Coordinates of C-alpha atoms and ligand atoms in Angstrom, one line a residue:
X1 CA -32.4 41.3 102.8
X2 CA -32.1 44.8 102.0
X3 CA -35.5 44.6 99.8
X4 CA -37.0 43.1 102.3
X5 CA -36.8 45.4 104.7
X6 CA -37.6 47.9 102.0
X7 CA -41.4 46.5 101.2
X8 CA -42.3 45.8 105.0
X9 CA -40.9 49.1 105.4
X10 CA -43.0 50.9 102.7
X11 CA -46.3 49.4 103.8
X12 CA -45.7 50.1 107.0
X13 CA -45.4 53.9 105.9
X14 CA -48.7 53.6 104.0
X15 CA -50.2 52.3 106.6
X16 CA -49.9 54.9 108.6
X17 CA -51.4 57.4 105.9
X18 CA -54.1 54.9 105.9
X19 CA -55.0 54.5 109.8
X20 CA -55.9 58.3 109.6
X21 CA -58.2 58.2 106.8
X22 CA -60.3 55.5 107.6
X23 CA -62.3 53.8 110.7
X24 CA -60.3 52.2 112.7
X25 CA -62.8 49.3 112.4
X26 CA -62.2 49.1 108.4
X27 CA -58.3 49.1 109.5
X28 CA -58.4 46.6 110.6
X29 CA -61.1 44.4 108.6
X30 CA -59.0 45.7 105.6
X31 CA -56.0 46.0 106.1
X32 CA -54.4 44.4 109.2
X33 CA -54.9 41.5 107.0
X34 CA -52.9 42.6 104.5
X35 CA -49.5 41.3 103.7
X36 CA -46.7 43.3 101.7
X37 CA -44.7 40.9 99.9
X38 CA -42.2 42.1 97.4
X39 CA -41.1 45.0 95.9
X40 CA -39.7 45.2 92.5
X41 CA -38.8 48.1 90.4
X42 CA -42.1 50.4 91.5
X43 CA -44.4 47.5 91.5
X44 CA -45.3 46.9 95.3
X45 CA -47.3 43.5 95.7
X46 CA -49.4 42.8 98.8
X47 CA -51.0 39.5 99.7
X48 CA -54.9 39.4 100.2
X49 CA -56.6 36.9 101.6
X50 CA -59.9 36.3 99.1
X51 CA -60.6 37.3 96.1
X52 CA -64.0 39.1 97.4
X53 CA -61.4 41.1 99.6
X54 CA -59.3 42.4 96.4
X55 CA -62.7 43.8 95.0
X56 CA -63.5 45.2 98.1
X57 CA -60.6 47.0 98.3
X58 CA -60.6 47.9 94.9
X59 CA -63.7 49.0 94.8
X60 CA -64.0 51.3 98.2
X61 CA -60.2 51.9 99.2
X62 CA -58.4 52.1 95.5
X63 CA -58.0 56.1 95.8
X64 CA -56.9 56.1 99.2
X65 CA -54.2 53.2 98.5
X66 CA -53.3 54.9 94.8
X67 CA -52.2 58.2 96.5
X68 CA -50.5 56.5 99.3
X69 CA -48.6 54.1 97.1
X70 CA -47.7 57.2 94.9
X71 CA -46.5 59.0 97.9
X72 CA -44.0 56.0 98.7
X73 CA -42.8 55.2 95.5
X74 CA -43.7 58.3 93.2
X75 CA -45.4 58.7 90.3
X76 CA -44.8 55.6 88.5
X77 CA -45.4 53.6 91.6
X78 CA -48.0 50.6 91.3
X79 CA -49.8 48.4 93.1
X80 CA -50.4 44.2 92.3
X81 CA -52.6 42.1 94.4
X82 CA -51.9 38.4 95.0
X83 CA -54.8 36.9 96.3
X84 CA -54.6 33.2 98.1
X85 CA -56.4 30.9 96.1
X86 CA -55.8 28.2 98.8
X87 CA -54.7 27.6 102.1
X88 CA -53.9 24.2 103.1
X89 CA -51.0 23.1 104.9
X90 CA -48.0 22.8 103.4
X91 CA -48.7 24.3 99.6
X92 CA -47.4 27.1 98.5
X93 CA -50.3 29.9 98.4
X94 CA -51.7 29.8 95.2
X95 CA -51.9 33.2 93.9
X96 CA -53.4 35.4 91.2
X97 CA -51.5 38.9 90.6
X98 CA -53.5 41.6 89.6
X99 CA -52.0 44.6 88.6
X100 CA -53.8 48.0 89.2
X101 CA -54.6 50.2 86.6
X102 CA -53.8 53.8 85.6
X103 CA -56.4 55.8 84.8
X104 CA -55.9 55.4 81.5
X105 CA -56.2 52.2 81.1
X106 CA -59.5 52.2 83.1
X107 CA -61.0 54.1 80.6
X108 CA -59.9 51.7 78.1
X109 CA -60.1 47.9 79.2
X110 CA -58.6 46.1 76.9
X111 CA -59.8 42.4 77.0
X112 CA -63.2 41.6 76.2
X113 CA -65.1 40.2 79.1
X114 CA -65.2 36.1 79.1
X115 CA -68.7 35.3 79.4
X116 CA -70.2 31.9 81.3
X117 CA -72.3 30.0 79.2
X118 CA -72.8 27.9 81.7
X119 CA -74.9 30.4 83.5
X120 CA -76.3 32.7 81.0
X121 CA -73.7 35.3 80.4
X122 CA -72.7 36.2 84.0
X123 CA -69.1 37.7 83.6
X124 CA -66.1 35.7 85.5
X125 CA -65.3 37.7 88.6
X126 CA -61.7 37.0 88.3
X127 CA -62.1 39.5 85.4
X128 CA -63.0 42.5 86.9
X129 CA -64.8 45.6 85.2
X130 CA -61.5 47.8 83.9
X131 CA -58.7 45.2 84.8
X132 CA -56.8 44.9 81.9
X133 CA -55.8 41.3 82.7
X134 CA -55.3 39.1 85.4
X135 CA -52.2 37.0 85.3
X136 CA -52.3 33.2 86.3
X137 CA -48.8 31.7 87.8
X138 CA -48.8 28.9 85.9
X139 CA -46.9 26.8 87.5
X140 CA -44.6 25.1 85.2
X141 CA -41.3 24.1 85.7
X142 CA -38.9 25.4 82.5
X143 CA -36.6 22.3 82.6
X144 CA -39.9 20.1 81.2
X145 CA -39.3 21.4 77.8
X146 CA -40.0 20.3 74.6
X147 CA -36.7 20.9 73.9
X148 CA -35.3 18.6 76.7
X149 CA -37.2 15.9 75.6
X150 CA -36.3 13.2 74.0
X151 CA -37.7 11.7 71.2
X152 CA -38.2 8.0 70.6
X153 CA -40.3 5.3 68.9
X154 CA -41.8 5.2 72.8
X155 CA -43.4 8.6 72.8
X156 CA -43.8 9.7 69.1
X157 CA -47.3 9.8 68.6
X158 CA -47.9 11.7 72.2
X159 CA -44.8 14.1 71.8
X160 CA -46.0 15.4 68.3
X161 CA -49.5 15.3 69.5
X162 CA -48.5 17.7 72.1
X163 CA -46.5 19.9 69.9
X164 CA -49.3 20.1 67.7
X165 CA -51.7 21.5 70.8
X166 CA -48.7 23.3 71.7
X167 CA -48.9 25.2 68.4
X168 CA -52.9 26.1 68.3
X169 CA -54.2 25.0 71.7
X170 CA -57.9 24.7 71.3
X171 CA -57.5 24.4 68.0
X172 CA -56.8 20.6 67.1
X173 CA -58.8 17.5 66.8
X174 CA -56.6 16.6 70.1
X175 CA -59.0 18.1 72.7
X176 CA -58.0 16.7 75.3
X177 CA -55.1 15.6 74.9
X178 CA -54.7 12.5 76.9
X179 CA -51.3 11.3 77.9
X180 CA -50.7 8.2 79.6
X181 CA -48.3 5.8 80.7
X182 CA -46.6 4.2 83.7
X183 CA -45.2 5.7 86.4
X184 CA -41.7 7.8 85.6
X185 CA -42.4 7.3 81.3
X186 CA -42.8 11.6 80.9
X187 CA -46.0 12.3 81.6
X188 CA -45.5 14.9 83.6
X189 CA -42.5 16.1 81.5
X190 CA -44.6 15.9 78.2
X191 CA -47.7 18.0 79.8
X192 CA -45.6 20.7 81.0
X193 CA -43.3 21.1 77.6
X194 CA -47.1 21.6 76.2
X195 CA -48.0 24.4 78.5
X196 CA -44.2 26.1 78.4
X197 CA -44.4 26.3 74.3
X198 CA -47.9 27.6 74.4
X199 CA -46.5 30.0 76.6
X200 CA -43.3 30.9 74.8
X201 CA -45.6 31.2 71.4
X202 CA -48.3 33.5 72.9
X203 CA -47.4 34.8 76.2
X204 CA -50.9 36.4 76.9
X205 CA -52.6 33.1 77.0
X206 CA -53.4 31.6 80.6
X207 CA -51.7 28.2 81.3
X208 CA -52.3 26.1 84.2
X209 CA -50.8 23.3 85.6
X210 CA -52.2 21.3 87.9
X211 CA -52.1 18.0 89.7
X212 CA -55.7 16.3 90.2
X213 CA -55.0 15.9 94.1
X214 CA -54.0 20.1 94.6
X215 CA -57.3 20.7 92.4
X216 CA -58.9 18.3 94.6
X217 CA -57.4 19.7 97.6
X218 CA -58.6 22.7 96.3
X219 CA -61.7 22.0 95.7
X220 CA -62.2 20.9 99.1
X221 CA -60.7 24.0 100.8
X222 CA -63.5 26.3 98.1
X223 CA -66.1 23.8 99.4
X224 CA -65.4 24.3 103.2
X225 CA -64.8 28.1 103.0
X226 CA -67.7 28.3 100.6
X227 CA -66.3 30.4 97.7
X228 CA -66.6 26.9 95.2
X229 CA -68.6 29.7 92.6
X230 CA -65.0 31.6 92.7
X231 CA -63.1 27.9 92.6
X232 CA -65.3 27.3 89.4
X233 CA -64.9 30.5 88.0
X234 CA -61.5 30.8 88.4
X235 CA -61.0 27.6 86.1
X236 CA -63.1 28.6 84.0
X237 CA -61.3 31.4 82.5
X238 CA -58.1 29.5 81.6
X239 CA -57.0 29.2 77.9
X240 CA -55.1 25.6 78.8
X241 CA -55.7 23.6 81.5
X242 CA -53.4 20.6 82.0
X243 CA -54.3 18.2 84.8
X244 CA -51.7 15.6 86.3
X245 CA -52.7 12.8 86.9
X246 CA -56.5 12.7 86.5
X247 CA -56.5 9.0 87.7
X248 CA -56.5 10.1 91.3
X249 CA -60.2 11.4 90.8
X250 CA -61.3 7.9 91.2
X251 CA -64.2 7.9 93.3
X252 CA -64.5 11.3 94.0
X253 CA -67.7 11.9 93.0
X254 CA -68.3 15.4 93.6
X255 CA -64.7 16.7 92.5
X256 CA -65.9 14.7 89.0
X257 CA -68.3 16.8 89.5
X258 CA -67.2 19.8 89.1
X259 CA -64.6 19.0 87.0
X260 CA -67.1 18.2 84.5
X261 CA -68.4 21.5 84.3
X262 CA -65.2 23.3 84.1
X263 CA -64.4 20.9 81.0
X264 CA -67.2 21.5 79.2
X265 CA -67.5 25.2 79.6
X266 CA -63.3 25.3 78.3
X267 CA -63.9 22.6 75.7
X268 CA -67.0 24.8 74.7
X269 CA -65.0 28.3 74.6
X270 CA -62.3 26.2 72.2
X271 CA -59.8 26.1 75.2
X272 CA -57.5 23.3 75.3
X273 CA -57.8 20.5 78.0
X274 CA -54.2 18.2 78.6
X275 CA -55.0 15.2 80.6
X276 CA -52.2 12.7 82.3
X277 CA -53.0 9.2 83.5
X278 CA -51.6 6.4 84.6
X279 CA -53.5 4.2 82.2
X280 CA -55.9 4.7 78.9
X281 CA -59.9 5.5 79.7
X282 CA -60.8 2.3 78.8
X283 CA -59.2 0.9 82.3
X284 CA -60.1 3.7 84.6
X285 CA -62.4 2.9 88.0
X286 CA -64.3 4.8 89.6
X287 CA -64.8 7.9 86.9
X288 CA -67.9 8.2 85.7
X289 CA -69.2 7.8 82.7
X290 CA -70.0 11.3 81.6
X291 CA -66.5 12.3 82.2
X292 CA -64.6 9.0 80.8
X293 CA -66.6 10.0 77.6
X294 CA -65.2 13.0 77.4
X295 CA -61.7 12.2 78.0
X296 CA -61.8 9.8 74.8
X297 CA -63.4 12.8 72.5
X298 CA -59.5 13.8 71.5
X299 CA -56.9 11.8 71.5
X300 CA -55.2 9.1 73.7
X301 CA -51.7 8.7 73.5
X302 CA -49.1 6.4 75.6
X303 CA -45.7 6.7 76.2
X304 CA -44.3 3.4 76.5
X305 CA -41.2 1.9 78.2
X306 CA -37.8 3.5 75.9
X307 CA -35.8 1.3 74.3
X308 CA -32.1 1.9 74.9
X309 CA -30.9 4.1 72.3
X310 CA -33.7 6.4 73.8
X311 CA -32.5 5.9 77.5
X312 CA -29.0 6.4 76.5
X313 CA -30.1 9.5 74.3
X314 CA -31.8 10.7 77.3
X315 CA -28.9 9.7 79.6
X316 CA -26.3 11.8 77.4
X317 CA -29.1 15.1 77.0
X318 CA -29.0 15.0 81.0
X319 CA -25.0 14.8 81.6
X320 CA -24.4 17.6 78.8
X321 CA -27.4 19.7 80.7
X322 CA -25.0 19.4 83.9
X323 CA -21.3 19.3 82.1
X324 CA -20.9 16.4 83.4
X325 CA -18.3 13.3 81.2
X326 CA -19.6 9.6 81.9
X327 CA -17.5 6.9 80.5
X328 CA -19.9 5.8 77.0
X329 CA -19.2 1.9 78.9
X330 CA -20.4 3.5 82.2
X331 CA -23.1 5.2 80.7
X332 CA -24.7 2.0 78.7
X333 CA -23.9 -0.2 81.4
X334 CA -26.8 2.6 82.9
X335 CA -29.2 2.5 80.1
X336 CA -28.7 -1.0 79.9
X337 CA -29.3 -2.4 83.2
X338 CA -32.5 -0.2 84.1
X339 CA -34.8 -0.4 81.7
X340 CA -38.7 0.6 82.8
X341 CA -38.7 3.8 84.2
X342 CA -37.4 7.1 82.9
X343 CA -37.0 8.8 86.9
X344 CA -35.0 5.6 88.3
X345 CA -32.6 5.7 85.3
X346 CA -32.3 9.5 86.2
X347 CA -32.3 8.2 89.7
X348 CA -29.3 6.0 89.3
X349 CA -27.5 8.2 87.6
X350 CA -27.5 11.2 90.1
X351 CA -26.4 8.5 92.5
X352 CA -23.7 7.5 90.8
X353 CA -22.5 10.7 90.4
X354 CA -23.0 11.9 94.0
X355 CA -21.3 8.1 95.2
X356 CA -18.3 9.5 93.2
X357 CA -18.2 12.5 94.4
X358 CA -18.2 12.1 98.3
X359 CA -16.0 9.0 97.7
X360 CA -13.8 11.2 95.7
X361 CA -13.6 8.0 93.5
X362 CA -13.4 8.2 89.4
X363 CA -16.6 7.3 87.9
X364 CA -15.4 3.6 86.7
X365 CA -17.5 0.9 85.4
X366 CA -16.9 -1.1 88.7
X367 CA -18.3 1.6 90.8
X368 CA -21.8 1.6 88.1
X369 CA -21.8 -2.4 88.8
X370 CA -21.6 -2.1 92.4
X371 CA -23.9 1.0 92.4
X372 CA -26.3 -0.3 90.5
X373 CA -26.7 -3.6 92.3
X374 CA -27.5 -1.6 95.6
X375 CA -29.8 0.9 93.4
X376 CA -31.8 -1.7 92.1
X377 CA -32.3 -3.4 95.4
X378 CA -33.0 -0.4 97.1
X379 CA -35.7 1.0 94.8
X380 CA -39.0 -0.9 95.8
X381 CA -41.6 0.6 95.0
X382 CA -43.1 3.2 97.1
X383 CA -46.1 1.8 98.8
X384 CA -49.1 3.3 98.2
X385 CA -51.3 4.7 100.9
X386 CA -54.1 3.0 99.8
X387 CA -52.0 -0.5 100.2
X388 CA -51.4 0.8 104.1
X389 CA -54.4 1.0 105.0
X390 CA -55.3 -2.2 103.7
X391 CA -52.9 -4.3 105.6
X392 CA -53.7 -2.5 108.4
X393 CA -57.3 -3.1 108.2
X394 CA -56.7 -6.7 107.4
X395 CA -54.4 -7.0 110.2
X396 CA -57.3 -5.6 112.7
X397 CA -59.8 -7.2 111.0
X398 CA -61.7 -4.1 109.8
X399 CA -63.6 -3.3 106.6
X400 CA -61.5 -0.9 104.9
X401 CA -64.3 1.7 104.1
X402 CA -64.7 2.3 108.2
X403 CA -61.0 3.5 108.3
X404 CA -62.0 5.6 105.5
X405 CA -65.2 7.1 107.4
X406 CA -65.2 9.7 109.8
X407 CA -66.2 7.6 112.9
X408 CA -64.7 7.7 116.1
X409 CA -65.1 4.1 117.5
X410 CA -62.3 4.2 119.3
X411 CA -60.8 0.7 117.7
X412 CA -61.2 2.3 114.0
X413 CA -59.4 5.5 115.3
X414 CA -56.4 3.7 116.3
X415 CA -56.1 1.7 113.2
X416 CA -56.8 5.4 111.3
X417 CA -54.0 6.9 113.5
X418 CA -51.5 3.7 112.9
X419 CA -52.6 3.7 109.0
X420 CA -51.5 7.5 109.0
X421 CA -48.4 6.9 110.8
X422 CA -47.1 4.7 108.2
X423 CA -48.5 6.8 105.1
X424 CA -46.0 9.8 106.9
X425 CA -43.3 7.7 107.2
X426 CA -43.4 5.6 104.4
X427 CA -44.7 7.2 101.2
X428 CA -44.1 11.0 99.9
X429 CA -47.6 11.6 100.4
X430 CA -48.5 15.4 102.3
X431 CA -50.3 15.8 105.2
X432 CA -53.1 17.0 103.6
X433 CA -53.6 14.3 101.4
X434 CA -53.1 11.9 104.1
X435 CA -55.4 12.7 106.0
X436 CA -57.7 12.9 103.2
X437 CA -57.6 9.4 102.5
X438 CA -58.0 8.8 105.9
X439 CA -61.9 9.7 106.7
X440 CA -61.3 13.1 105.6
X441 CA -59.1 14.7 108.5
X442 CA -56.5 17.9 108.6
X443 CA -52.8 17.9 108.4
X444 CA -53.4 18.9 112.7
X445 CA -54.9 15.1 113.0
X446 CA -52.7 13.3 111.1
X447 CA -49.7 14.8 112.9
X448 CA -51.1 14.0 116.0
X449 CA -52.0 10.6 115.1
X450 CA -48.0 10.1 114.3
X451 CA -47.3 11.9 117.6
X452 CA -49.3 9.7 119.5
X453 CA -48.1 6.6 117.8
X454 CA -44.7 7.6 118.6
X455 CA -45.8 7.9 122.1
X456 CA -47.5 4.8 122.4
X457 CA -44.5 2.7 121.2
X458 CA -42.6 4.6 124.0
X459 CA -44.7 3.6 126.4
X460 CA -46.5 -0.1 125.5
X461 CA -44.0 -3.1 124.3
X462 CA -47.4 -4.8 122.9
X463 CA -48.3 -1.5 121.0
X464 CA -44.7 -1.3 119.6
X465 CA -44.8 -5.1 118.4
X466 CA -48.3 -4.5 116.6
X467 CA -46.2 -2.1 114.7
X468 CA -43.2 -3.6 113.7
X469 CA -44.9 -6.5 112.4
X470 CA -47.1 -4.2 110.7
X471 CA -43.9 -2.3 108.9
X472 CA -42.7 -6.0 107.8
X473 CA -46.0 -6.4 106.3
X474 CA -46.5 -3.3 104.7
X475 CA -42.7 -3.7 103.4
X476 CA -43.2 -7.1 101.7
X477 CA -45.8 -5.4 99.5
Ligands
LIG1 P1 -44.3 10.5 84.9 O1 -45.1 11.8 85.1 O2 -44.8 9.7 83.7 O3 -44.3 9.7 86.1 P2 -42.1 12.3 84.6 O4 -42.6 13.2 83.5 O5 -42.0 12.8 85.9 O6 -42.8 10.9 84.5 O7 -40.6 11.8 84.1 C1 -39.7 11.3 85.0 C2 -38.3 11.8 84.7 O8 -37.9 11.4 83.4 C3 -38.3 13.4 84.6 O9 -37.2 13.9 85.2 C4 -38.3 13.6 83.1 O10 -37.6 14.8 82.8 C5 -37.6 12.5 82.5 N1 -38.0 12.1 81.2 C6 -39.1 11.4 80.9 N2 -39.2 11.2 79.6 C7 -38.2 11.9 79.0 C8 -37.8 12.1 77.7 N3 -38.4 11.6 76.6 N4 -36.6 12.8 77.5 C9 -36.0 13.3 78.5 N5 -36.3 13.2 79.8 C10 -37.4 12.4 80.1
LIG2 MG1 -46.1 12.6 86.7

């Protein structure tokens, strides 16, 4: 709390110094916008909006904010930018810290400038002229470590695949690496332990992690704001790129697109691409061709279903990772009865250890038994949104691909508005990517179409029956 105040605090002051040295209309272009947001050590870092705002800055103001900085914090006081990459509802502002040089090492950058083949040698703007480096947040989670990873005859191949990136990304016949699998096998956990060693073995190199739909998302928000040149750019200057998930390009041509380039312009400069999906290239719709050739120039690998020494071994690393003692029957009855997916086996066993808790009941192998038989009930699938919209279309009698257009017909909006009703309440989908799938809209539209679905079951018994039989339907998937 205290630091908090401090930061707000300190900007405020250098505000001040600024207001009197510049127009009060660059104030506040420049810096109204401008938002302090955490101090640590000497190292004050602001939020800015764009990335053409940081050079600005830098290139007309950097004097003005050194010696004000200096005068808060002292000599040794510094400056880093984070600059928000995106800005759509509900994601965390995606940000690119860019510490400000002394003068010394302006005079001596120290990172050769990565030049675009793709357009003749213009230099990346991310990298700008006496920056010494610009630091990606790469978005990895530490527990998805190779280390916490089990190994089995089910993932063998990918896992020492992906060690063997891990140790000289770029540098393998494995590029991309293409992990895939069914849903809750490691995919995730296997592409992340890839990026984490690569960072633990050469901490100057720039990882990424990304899902396809936040690039996507992404790539929509560069399109709209048109800044897709700094959106390209800014991928294009990462060492390894790994990409959740790539199945959910299906169909979008234009984020293929530009996918395409950024791949070949890495796989070109020897970077290292990681790919998830939820099933080999062979089987993917939708991806064009160009790009599914690609994908198969490294390696595929699959992580298959674990047998059960691997889900118990996997059970065991988990409870030692939270101290926790299972039973050995309690914990095979676990591996035992759920056998296909990696997350519900996790799943069942946080249950049964929050059951026992609250119930303040020993963890038995009755309580597993009865546990279990709820667990497994309970866990249908999650619908998908896709699947919503198609019962609802079917239910109204409308071709699916008008629900997925931007008209306004007033019947198609309704069946839009009940379609993203449902998505909300029945999948983990965000807003954003709701209302992408439905015709394109904001996070605003589909939280009013679930407000005025609300409303009109308040209000209209017939409306309210449409959408309870719907829900059965949707249920019985
Ligand atoms: P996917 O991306 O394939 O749907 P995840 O990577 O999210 O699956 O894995 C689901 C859960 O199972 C995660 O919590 C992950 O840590 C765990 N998990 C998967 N494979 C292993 C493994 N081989 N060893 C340990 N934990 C694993
Ligand atoms: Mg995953």
């Amino acid at each position: 709390m205290e630091k908090e105040k401090d930061y707000v605090k300190i900007w405020a002051n250098c505000l001040d110094v600024i207001k009197d040295n510049v127009s009060s209309q660059s104030f506040k272009t420049w810096f109204e916008p401008i938002k302090p947001v955490k101090l640590s050590a000497n190292v004050l870092t602001i939020q800015v909006p764009s990335q053409f705002f940081y050079e600005w800055i830098e290139e007309h103001y950097i004097t003005l904010l050194k010696k004000t900085v200096r005068k808060e914090l002292g000599t040794e006081g510094r400056l880093e930018y984070s600059i928000i990459m995106e800005n759509t509802y509900n994601a965390k502002p995606y940000t690119v810290k860019i510490p400000t040089l002394n003068k010394k090492e302006l005079k001596n950058p120290s990172v050769s400038m990565p030049i675009d083949t793709a357009t003749g040698g213009i230099r990346n703007p991310f990298i700008i002229p006496g920056l010494k480096k610009v630091v990606v947040e790469s978005q990895l989670n530490p527990n998805y470590s190779f280390e916490n990873f089990i190994e089995g005859d089910c993932n063998r191949l990918a896992r020492s695949a992906g060690f063997a990136v891990s140790q000289k990304p770029g540098g393998t016949a494995f590029n991309p690496l293409l992990i895939y699998g069914g849903v809750g096998l490691g995919k995730t956990h296997l592409a992340q332990s890839i990026g984490i060693e690569i960072k633990k073995n050469a901490p100057g190199k720039t990882v990424l992690y990304v899902t396809s739909e936040k690039f996507t998302v992404q790539f929509i928000d560069a399109i709209k704001n048109n800044n897709t040149n700094d959106f390209v750019h800014f991928y294009q200057m990462i060492d390894a790129l790994i990409i959740d998930d790539v199945q959910y390009f299906a169909g979008k041509d234009k984020t293929q697109d530009v996918f395409f380039h950024i791949f070949n312009h890495l796989h070109q400069n020897g970077k290292q691409i990681v790919l998830t999906s939820d099933k080999p290239p062979v089987e993917m719709q939708g991806m064009e061709q160009r790009l599914l050739s690609r994908f198969k120039w490294g390696l595929s690998a699959d992580l298959q279903v674990p047998g059960l020494e691997t889900r118990i071994a996997i059970l065991e690393k988990k409870m030692y990772a939270d101290g926790v003692e299972l039973p050995k029957e309690v914990l095979e009855y676990l591996a035992y009865s759920i056998t296909t997916n990696i997350r519900e086996l996790e799943g069942a066993y946080i249950s049964l250890l929050a059951q026992s808790s609250m119930n303040k009941k020993a963890i038995t192998l009755e309580l597993a038994k009865q546990m279990i038989d709820k667990f497994v009930k309970n866990t249908a699938r999650e619908v998908s949104i896709d699947y919503i919209q198609k019962v609802v279309c079917d239910y109204f009698d409308l071709p699916i691909e008008l629900l997925k257009s931007k008209t306004r017909k007033r019947e198609v909006v309704q069946a839009r508005q009940i379609a993203m009703f449902f998505a909300k309440n029945m999948t983990k989908s965000s807003l954003a990517t709701i209302g992408m799938h439905c015709g394109g809209k904001d996070h605003a539209t589909v939280l009013h179409a679930c407000r005025t679905v609300n409303n009109l079951m308040d209000t209209d018994k017939r409306f309210k029956n449409y959408i309870s039989e719907l829900e059965k339907k949707i249920a019985l998937q």
